[in-house]
XYZ file of C-alpha atoms in Angstrom:
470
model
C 0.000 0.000 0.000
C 1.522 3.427 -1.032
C 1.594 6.120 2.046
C 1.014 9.383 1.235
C 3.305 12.330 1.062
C 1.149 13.925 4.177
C 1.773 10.785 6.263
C 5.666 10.564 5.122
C 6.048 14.357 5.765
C 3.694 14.310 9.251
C 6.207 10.858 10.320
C 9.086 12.605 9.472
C 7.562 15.632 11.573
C 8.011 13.714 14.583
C 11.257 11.632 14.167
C 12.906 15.250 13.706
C 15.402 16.412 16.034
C 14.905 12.741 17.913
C 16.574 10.020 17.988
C 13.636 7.511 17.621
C 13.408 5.917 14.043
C 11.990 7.423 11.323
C 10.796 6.396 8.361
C 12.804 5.129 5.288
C 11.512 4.740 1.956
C 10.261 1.967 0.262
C 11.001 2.944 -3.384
C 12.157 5.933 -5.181
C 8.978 6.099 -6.604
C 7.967 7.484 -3.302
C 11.141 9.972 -2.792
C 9.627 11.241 -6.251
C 6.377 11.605 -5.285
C 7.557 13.629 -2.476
C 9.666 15.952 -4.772
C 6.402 16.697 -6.760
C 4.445 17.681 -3.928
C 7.154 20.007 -2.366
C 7.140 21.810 -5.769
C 3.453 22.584 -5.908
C 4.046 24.244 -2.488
C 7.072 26.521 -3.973
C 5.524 29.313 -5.608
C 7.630 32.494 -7.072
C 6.824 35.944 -5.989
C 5.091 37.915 -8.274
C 5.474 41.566 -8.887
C 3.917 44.493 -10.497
C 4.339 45.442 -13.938
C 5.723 48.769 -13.035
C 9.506 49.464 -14.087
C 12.114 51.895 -12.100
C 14.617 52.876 -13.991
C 17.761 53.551 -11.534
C 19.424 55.762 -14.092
C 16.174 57.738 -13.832
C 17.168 57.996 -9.744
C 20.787 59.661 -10.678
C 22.656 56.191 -11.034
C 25.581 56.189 -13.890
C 26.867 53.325 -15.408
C 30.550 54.938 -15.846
C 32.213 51.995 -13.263
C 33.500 55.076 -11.027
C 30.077 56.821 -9.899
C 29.072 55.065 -6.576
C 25.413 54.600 -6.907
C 24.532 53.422 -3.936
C 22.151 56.337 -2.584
C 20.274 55.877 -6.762
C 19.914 52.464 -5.632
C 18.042 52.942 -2.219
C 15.841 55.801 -3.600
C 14.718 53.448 -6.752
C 14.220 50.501 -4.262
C 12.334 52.420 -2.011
C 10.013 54.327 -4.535
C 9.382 50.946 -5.826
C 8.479 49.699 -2.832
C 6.350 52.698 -1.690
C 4.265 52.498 -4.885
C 3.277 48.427 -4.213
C 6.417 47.009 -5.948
C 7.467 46.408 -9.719
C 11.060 46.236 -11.182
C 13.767 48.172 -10.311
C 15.124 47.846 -13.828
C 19.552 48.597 -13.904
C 20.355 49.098 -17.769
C 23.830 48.107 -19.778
C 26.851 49.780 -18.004
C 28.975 49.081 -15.090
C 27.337 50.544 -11.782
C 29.075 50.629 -8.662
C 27.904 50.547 -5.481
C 27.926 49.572 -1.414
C 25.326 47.049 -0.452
C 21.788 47.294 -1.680
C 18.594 46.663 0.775
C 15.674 44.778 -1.126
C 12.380 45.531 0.630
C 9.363 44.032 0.035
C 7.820 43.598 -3.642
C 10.882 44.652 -5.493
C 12.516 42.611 -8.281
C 16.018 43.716 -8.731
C 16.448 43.147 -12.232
C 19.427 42.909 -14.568
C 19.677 43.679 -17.855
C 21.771 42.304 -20.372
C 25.418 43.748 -20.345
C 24.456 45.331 -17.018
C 26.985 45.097 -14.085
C 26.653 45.754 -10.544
C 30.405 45.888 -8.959
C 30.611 45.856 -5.675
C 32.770 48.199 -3.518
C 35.682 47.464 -1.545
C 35.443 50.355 0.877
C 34.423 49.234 4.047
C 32.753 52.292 4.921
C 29.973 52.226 2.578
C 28.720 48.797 4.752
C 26.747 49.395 7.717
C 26.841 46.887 10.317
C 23.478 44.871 10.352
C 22.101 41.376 11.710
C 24.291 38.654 10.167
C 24.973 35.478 9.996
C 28.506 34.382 9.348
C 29.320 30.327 9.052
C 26.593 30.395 11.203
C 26.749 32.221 13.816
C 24.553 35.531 14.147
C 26.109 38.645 14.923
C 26.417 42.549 13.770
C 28.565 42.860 10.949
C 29.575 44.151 7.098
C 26.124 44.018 5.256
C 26.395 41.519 2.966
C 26.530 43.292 -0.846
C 22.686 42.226 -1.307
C 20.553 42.107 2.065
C 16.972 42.011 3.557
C 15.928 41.752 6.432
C 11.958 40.211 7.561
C 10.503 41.262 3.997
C 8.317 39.248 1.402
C 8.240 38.634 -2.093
C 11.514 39.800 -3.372
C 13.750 39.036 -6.400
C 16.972 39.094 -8.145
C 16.459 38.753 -11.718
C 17.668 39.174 -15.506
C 20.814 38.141 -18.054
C 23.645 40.497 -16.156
C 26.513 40.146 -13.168
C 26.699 40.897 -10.162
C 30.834 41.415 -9.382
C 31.153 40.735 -5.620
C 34.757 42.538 -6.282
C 37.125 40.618 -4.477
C 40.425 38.767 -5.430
C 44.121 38.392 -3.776
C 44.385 42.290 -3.012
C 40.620 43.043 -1.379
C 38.496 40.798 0.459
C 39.964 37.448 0.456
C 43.503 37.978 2.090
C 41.295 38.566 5.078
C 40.922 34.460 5.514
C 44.557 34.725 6.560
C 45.823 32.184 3.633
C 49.066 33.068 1.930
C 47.907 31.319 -1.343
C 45.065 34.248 -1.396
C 47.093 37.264 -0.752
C 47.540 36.961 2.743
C 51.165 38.215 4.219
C 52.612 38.213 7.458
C 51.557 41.254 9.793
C 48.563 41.885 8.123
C 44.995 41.711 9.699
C 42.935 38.211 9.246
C 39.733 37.157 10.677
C 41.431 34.256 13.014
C 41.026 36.606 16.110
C 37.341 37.612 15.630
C 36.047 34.336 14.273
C 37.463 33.082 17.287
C 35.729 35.977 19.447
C 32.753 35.321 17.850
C 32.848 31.687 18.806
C 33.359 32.374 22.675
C 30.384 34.780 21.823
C 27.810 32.156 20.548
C 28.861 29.838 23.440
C 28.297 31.856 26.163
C 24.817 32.895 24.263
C 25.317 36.825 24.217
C 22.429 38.789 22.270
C 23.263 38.351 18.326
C 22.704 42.165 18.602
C 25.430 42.623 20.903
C 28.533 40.575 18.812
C 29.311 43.844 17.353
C 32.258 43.064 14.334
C 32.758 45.205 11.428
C 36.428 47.385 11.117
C 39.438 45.741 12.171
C 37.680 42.737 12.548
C 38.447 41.140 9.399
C 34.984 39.248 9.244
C 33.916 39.307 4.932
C 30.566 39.936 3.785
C 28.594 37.410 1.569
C 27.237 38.685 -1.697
C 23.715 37.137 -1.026
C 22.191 37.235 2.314
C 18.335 37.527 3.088
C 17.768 36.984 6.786
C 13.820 35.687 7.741
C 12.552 36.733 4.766
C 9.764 35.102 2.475
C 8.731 33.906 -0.833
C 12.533 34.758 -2.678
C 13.547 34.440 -6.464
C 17.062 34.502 -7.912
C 17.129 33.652 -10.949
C 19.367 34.152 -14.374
C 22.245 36.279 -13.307
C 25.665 35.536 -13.316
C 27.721 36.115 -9.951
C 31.565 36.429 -9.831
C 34.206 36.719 -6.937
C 32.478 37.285 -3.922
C 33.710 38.347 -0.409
C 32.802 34.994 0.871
C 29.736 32.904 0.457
C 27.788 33.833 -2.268
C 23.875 32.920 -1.954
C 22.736 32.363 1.309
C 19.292 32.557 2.824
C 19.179 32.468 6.388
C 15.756 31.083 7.917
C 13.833 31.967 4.687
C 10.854 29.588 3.458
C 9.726 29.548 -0.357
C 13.243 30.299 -2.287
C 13.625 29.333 -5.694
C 17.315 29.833 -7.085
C 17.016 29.074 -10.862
C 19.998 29.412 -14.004
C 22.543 31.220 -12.299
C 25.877 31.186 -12.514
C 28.338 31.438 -10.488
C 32.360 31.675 -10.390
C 35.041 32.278 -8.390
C 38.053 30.808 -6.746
C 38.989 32.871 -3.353
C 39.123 31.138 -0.054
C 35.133 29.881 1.114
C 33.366 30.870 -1.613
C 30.780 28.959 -1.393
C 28.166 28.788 -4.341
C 25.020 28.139 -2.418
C 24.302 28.219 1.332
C 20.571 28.314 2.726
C 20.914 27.989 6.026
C 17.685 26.450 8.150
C 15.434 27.680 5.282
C 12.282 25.705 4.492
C 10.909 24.633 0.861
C 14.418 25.764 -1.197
C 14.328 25.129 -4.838
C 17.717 25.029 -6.297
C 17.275 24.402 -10.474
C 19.080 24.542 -13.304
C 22.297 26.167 -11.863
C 26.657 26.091 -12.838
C 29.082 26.348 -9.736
C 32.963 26.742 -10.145
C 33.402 27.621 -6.640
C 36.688 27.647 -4.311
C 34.773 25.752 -2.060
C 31.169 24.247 -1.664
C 29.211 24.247 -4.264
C 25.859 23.976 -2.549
C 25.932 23.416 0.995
C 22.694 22.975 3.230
C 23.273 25.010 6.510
C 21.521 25.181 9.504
C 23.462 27.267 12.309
C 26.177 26.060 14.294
C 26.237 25.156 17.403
C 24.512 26.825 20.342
C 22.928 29.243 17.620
C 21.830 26.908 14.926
C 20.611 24.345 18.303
C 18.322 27.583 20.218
C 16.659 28.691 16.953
C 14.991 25.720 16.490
C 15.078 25.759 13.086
C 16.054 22.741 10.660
C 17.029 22.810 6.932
C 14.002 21.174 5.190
C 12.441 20.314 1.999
C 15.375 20.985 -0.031
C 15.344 20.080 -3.844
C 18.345 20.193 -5.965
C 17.422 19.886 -10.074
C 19.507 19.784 -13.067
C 22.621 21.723 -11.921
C 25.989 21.815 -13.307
C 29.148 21.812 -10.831
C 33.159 21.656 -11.198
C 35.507 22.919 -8.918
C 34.504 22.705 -5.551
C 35.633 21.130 -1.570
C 31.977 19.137 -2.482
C 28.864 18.993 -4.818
C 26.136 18.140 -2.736
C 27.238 19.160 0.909
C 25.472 18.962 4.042
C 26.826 21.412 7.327
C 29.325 21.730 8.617
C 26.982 24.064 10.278
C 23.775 21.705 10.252
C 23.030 22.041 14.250
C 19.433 22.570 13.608
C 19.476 19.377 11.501
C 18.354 18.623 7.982
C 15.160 16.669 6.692
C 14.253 15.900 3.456
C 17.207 16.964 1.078
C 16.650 15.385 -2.382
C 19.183 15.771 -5.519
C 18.349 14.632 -9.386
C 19.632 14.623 -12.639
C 22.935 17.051 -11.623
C 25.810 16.501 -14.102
C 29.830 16.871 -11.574
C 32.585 16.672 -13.456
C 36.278 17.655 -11.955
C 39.407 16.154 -10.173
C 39.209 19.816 -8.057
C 35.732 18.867 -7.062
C 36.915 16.551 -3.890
C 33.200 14.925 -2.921
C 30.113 13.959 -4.611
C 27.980 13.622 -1.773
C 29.375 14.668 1.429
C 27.787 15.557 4.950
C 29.703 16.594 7.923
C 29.280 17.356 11.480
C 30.662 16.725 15.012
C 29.622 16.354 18.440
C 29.710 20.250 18.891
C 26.795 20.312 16.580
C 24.101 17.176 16.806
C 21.158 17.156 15.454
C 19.534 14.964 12.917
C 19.928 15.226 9.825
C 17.876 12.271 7.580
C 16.163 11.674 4.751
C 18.817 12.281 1.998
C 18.037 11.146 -1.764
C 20.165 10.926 -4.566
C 19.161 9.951 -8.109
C 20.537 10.212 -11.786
C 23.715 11.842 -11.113
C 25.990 12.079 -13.318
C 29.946 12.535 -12.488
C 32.934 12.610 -14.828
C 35.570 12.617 -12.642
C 35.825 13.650 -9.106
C 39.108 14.028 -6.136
C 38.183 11.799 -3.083
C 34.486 10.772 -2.403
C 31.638 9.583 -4.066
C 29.998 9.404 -0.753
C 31.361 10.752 2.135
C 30.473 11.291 5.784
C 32.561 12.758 8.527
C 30.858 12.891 11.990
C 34.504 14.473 12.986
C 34.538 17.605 10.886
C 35.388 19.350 13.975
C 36.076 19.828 17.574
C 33.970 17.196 19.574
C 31.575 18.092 21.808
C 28.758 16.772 23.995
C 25.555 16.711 21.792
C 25.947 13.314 19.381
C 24.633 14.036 15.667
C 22.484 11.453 14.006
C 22.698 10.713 10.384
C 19.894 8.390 8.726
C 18.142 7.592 5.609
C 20.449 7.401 3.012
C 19.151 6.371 -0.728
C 21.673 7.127 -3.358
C 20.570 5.882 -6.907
C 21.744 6.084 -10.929
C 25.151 7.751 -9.604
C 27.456 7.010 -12.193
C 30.940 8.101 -12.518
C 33.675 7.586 -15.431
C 36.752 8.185 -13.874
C 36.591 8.856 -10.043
C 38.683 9.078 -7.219
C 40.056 7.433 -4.254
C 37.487 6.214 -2.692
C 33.344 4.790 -3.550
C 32.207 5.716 0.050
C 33.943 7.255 3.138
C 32.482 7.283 6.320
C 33.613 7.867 9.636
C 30.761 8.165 12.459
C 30.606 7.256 16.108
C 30.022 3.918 17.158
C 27.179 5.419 19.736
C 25.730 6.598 16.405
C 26.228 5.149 13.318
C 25.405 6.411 9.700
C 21.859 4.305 9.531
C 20.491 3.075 6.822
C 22.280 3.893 3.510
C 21.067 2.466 0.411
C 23.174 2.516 -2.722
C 20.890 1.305 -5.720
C 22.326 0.429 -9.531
C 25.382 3.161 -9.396
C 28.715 2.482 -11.536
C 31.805 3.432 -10.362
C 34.746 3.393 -12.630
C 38.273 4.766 -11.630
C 38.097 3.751 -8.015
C 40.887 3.222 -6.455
C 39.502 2.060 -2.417
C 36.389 0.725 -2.923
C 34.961 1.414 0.720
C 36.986 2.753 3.749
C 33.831 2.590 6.404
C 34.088 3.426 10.178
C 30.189 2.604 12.016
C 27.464 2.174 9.451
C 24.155 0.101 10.186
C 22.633 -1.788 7.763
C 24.293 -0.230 4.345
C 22.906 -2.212 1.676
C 24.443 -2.131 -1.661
C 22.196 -3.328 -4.909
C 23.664 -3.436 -8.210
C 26.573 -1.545 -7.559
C 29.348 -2.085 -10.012
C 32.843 -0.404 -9.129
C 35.621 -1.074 -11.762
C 33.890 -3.291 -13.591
C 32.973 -5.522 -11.021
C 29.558 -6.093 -8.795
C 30.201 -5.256 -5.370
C 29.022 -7.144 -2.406
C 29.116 -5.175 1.055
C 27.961 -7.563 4.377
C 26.986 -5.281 7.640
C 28.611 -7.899 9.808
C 32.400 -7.197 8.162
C 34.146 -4.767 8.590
C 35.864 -3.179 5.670
């Protein structure tokens, strides 16, 4: 008998966050299913047909004019008049960080740029969250803050501005421009840390100059109903496109480069119904990587990464393809990836999750089908319950089903896990996948019942038994 999606979704409900067992499927057919129903409840914000023209606000697309004041005054008299499209024409327009309020589609016209600027002044400190942790720092270049239907549209770039002079040198890594005596962010990510432990106000973790701490390009904090969709996106501070605590976000044909240190392509972190579609990554580190808070601030907001589709995108360079955490305290529920196309020796994983002990949660319910991988550095499947300093709350990862993952010439190892032996990885199913290129099958450290159909790696079908270690 089939179970419904509302009886799957309402079980899930109540295995979340708990250690009790929840649910596995029974087929793909049923991971499917689900995918089709979280789509009908992923809607894209619509807007008025009403056009602001920022040029017609002062703006000047000379690369040298900072805009930033044409910018707020179109956004604003957009908003003010019920919404519509604040429309930025062909030229190169610099400027600080832009606010999107409510009902306003940022859109970008074809040969338009919007560069960024590197003068830390023109950022005013706002709420934040950096690799999950809240706190008062840089704006990121694009920001909102508790507003609804808003958008980030059209054919042109957005130029996040950084490279081995500006921005990135702050990570404090010689290979991106760092040198000896100069500031880094080891001291205040560090601060920040002690912070978030000893659970100071968010509002109160006051960063910004001297602090070394780098904005990401995209950053809407508890906001609603969000589109992003066709631009391109180069060299960011840091992260590039990431949600915090947003529900209904559809990210759809962009494109996104750059190499700098954590440069993430895609980072929603404990956002609900995210829509990822259609997409290229060439990223100096994860390409997408489901987030939700670390730590004490991703375990008090009570708020999970879930319903999570990933559809037809492209990725090369990158630490991982499909990542889950590090910064996953709030846990992760129902994170499905199809038909995506990997193909790099500089992208190290395939599928990889990690956490530690300083985190926990759950994260479950993880399904994989018709991916296809050229060529990859490590991992095909890889989990690391040691990603970083242990702690005293136990993560549990469950609900595995990896299927059609097929890969020409990959890497050193099939599947890599490393878990606790209080807490195994549970229940990982690997279903007609063929691995070429391999050169350790399986290097496994506590998995219960893993069960391998149809797998064929170098040629050969490949037999796994739970009660041998390998």
């Amino acid at each position: 008998m089939k179970i419904t999606f509302i009886t799957c979704c309402f079980s899930v409900f109540m295995a979340f966050g708990q250690k009790s067992e929840a649910r596995f499927w029974l087929s793909s057919e049923e991971a499917l299913e689900e995918i089709a129903q979280i789509k009908k409840a992923i809607i894209a914000p619509a807007f008025k047909n009403r056009e602001y023209l920022v040029t017609s606000y002062g703006a000047k697309g000379d690369g040298t004019t900072k805009n930033t004041e044409s910018f707020k005054n179109a956004i604003e008299a957009c908003n003010a008049g019920g919404g519509g499209k604040v429309v930025v024409p062909a030229g190169n327009f610099l400027t600080g960080p832009i606010y999107l309020k409510s009902n306003v589609n940022l859109y970008l016209s074809e040969d338009a740029t919007i560069t960024f600027s590197r003068d830390t002044k023109d950022y005013p400190l706002v709420l934040t969250r950096w690799e999950g942790m809240d706190c008062m720092n840089y704006s990121p270049q694009i920001y909102a803050y508790n507003e609804k239907n808003i958008a980030v549209t059209g054919k042109g770039t957005l130029n996040g501005n950084a490279n081995n002079m500006y921005w990135w040198p702050w990570k404090g890594s010689k290979n991106h421009g760092w040198k000896e005596g100069v500031g880094n962010q080891f001291k205040a990510r560090e601060s920040l840390h002690v912070m978030m432990k000893g659970k100071i106000n968010p509002r109160k973790r006051i960063f910004g100059d001297g602090y070394y701490l780098r904005p990401y390009m995209i950053q809407p904090y508890h906001c609603q109903n969000l589109l992003i969709s066709g631009v391109k996106m180069i060299d960011s501070p840091m992260w590039f496109i990431s949600p915090v605590m947003c529900e209904n976000v559809i990210i759809e044909k962009v494109h996104i480069e750059a190499h700098g240190p954590n440069t993430d392509g895609c980072d929603p972190d404990a956002c609900k119904n995210v829509w990822i579609k259609d997409c290229y990554f060439d990223t100096g580190d994860d390409c997408i990587a489901i987030k939700s808070g670390r730590d004490e601030d991703g375990r008090n907001n009570k708020r999970g990464a879930e319903n999570h589709i990933i559809e037809g995108c492209t990725m090369k360079d990158g630490h991982g393809g499909i990542v889950i955490g590090s910064e996953i305290a709030g846990g992760a529920r129902n994170i499905y990836a199809v038909k995506c196309k990997m193909d790099s020796k500089n992208l190290d994983r395939v599928l990889r999750v990690k956490t530690s002990s300083s985190r926990g949660g759950t994260i479950e319910n993880i399904f994989l089908k018709d991916i296809t991988v050229g060529s990859f550095g490590e991992s095909a499947i890889h989990f690391n319950m040691f990603y970083e300093n242990p702690g005293n709350f136990m993560p549990t990862i469950r609900n595995i089903w990896v299927e059609n993952l097929n890969v020409e010439k990959g890497g050193e190892y099939a599947i890599w896990v490393k878990a606790y032996k209080e807490s195994p990885i549970e229940n990982l199913k690997v279903v007609n996948c063929k691995w070429n290129g391999i050169k350790t099958p399986l290097k496994i450290e506590n998995v219960k019942n893993m069960q391998l159909e149809n797998v064929v790696i170098n040629g050969e079908l490949f037999k796994y038994d739970n009660n041998q270690e390998k």
